[in-house]
C-alpha cells in the first residue's frame, strides 16, 4: 500500500463496492483505497457458491446500468444467471474499469474510528494496515455475515457441515451421500431442488414453509437478448419507476375488484410467467390488505397441493402462518416435485425442533437422523452486521453498536447521526428489500458521490444525518411497515431471524419510486436532513408525512399514476374518481337516496345520507372537493356516509356544476341553492330545517365558506355551523406553506393555479370574496366554524389565517391542524386510517352546536 491517507476508504468488492470505486475514483477523481476480505471481487456471488445459486431478478435487470457498452457486451446465457456467471460478470467489471488496482483483497477491516480533531476516519485492517480517509464507504453488504452456529454439537459431527455462504470453490461431491438441508428460504429451496438428483438421501428440515413461486428460468435466446439490448435505455429508465426496480407490469387493481375466476386467470398468468411478477404485477393491495393477500396465498397453496403427491407432505409445505410476500419472496424450479421423489423426506422442524447436531447427524425432539453431509441454509444476520463487526466508533468515540442498540437505523439507509462522512450503500432502512439491488446500489452510490461533490464544491468538510432526520426517518420506516402486512411474519425483514436482535424494519417498504423521490428531494433541497459542517438542514417535506400518507403516495407512483399537474382535464377527473378505491366501505346501515334541488333554469341531484337514527335529524350540507373541476357525489359517498353515521346527522351532498364547463359563479350559486332547498324541504326527508350546518372539503370547503357568507348577507338560510376541511380561501395568498409545499404532495402550486384559472373563467373574479372568502370585508355574524388543516398542504396557512380572521371577527372558531397529513387525506379513509380522526373532530365540534337544545337556544336568541 502506498498511501496512508485517501479521500475515501471503500469496504467490499460486491456490486456496491465495485461501482463505488468506479464512481468515486474514475468519475470523480478521488483517491480511494478499497478492502475486501475475499480473494477477489464478487461479494455475495464470490461467497455463495452453493449448488443452484442464481439471481431471481432477470439478469438483464439484475446488472449494472451505468455503462451502456457494458450492458451490450455482456451476453447473459440464461434468463436468471447462475452464480458462476454473475461472478464472472463482476470480475469482468472489475477488469474492464480497472478496479482491482484499488483493492487490497484477502484483507479484513477490523477497526474504524472517527478522529474529530482531524475530521477523518482511521481505518485498520487485519494485516496491520492503518489508513486515514475523509470518507468511509460501507459497501460491506447486507448479507455478508452468515448465521452459522445455530446448533449445539456442530463441531462434534464426523461428517461435513457446510454453510451455503461458505461453499468451497472447488465444489463438494454429494453423489451417494446422505444429506440434510436445514432451512427453506431462497437459498435452501435452490439447494434442495438442485442436489436432490445427486444425493442418495435428502432430508429437508423445514421450520417455516415458504410461498415459493416458479422462477421461470430458461436459456436467454439471441432474440430476447437482442431485444433487451435494443430497449435497454427504456427498460432501465422504467425500472427506476417501478415498485421492485425492474420493469414489470404494474399492478393497478385491488384483488377483490376482480371476480374469483378473473383473479385466478391473473394469478395463473403471473405464477406461470415466473419471478417477482406474481407479487409486483398482480394486485396492488396484496402487501397491505389481508383479505386480498389471502386470495394469492390460497392460490399458491392450491398449486402446491396439485404438485405434491402426498397430501400430508403437501400440507406441511403450505405456508399458513404468515401472509404471502411478507417473508422475502422465494422462487423455485421443480422444488415441490422434489418431494415426490422416494429418497427425499421432509421433517417438520417447527413441531419437532432440531435439538442438536450429533456425531452422526441431527437429533430432533422426536428422533435421530444420520447423515454424511449437513447443509446449513440458515441465512444471514441481515443489515449492518458486516459494519458493526468492524468495531465502528464515531464522534466522541460512540460505538455504532450502542447507537444501534434499539435497532439498526440510517437516514435514507445511507447516513447515521454521530458518524460523519460515513455512508452506507443499501444500508439498513434503505428500500433495498423491495428494490432490485444493482439498480438500488447505483442510486445509493450516486447519491453519495453527489453529496461528496456538494461538500467539495461548497468548501465543506463533514456531513452526517441530523438526529432529527434520523429519528423521523426511522419513525417513518416503522409507520410504513405498520401499514403493511410485513410485521405479521417472522422474517429477516424485521430482524427476527437473529435471536436478541431488536425488532425493527430493515427496509422502507414503499418500493423504489418513493424511496428515489425522497432521495431526490433531499438532493434538490441542498441535503435536507443532513448536518453540513454543523449546520443542520431542515427535514425534507416527504418524511414529515405520516407513514400511511407516504405509503399511499408510493402506491400511486408504483401504479405509474401521472402527477395531477401533468394530467388533462379528463385524466384529472378520472384520477379523482379513482381515489374512491382508497376509501373504506360505505357504512351499510346508512341509507343513501338521490333527490333533486332547483337551480336557475334547471335542477341538480342532491344525495342524502341518513343514519339509522330516529327523529328529525340535524342536517349537514356537505360540498365535495375536486378543485372545482372534478370530484363527484360517488367519489364522496364514503366520507358523507361516514359523517352521517358518526355524527348522527342527515348529510346532503349536492352535485354542483363544475368548471370549466360552468365557471364561477355556477358552483357558488348551486351551493346556496341547495342550502335554500334544504331549509324548505329537508323535513320531508327526515331532517330538521332549524338545524342546518354547511361544510365541505378542499374546493368544497371554499364553496361552503362562501355559502356561509351569502347566507348571512342574502337572507339565509340560518346556519348553525360551518365545517371547512382544508379550504382554499384566497387564490392570491402568499405564505410559507404555499412556498414550502409548492411541489406538493398532491396539490402543487402549478395544479392549484390551473384549477383556479379554470374555475374563474374570467380572471377578474380572483379577488371577489365569493372566490376568496378571506377577502370579505366583514366576517362577523358567520356561524361557528371548524377549520381543519393538514400540516403538509400548501393551503394550510391560508386556511389557518382564515380561521384567525373568523375568530377576530367574533366567530366562535376551532382550528385543528393534523400533523403529517396532506390535502385530500379526509377522503382517503382506507389509505389514511387517521381520516377517522378528522371525522371524529367534526362530530365533536358539531355535537353541541346541532343538539336540539342548542338549536332551540339559538332560535330563541335569533
Ligand atoms: P456484497 O455482495 O455482500 O459485498 C460485500 C463485500 O464486503 C463482501 O465480499 C464481503 O466479503 C466484504 N466485506 C464485508 N465485511 C468486510 C470487512 N470487514 N473487511 C473487508 N471486506 C468485507 N438481490 C437481488 O436484488 N436479487 C437477487 O436475485 C439476489 N440474489 C441473492 C442471492 C444470494 C445468495 C444472496 C446472499 C443475496 C442475493 N441478493 C439479491 C442480495 C445481494 O446481497 C445483492 O444483490 C448484492 O449482491 C449486494 O451487493 P453488495 O456489494 O452490497 O454486498
Ligand atoms: P433466510 O431467508 O433467512 O432463510 C433461512 C432458513 O433457515 C429459513 O427457512 C429459516 O427458518 C431456517 N432456519 C434458520 N435458523 C434455523 C434454525 N435454528 N432451525 C431451523 N431452521 C432455521 O436465508 P436465505 O435463504 O439464505 O436467504 C437470505 C436472503 O438472501 C433471501 O431472503 C434473499 O434476499 C437472498 N437470496 C436470494 C436468492 C435468489 O434467489 N436470488 C437466493 C438466496 C438468497 P425460519 O423461516 O423459520 O426462520
Coordinates of C-alpha atoms in Angstrom, one line a residue, residues 7 154 159 264 485 570:
X7 CA -10.3 10.7 0.1
X154 CA -21.9 -28.7 15.4
X159 CA -19.2 -35.7 8.5
X264 CA -57.4 -17.0 -10.9
X485 CA -48.5 -6.9 6.4
X570 CA -60.4 14.2 -18.3

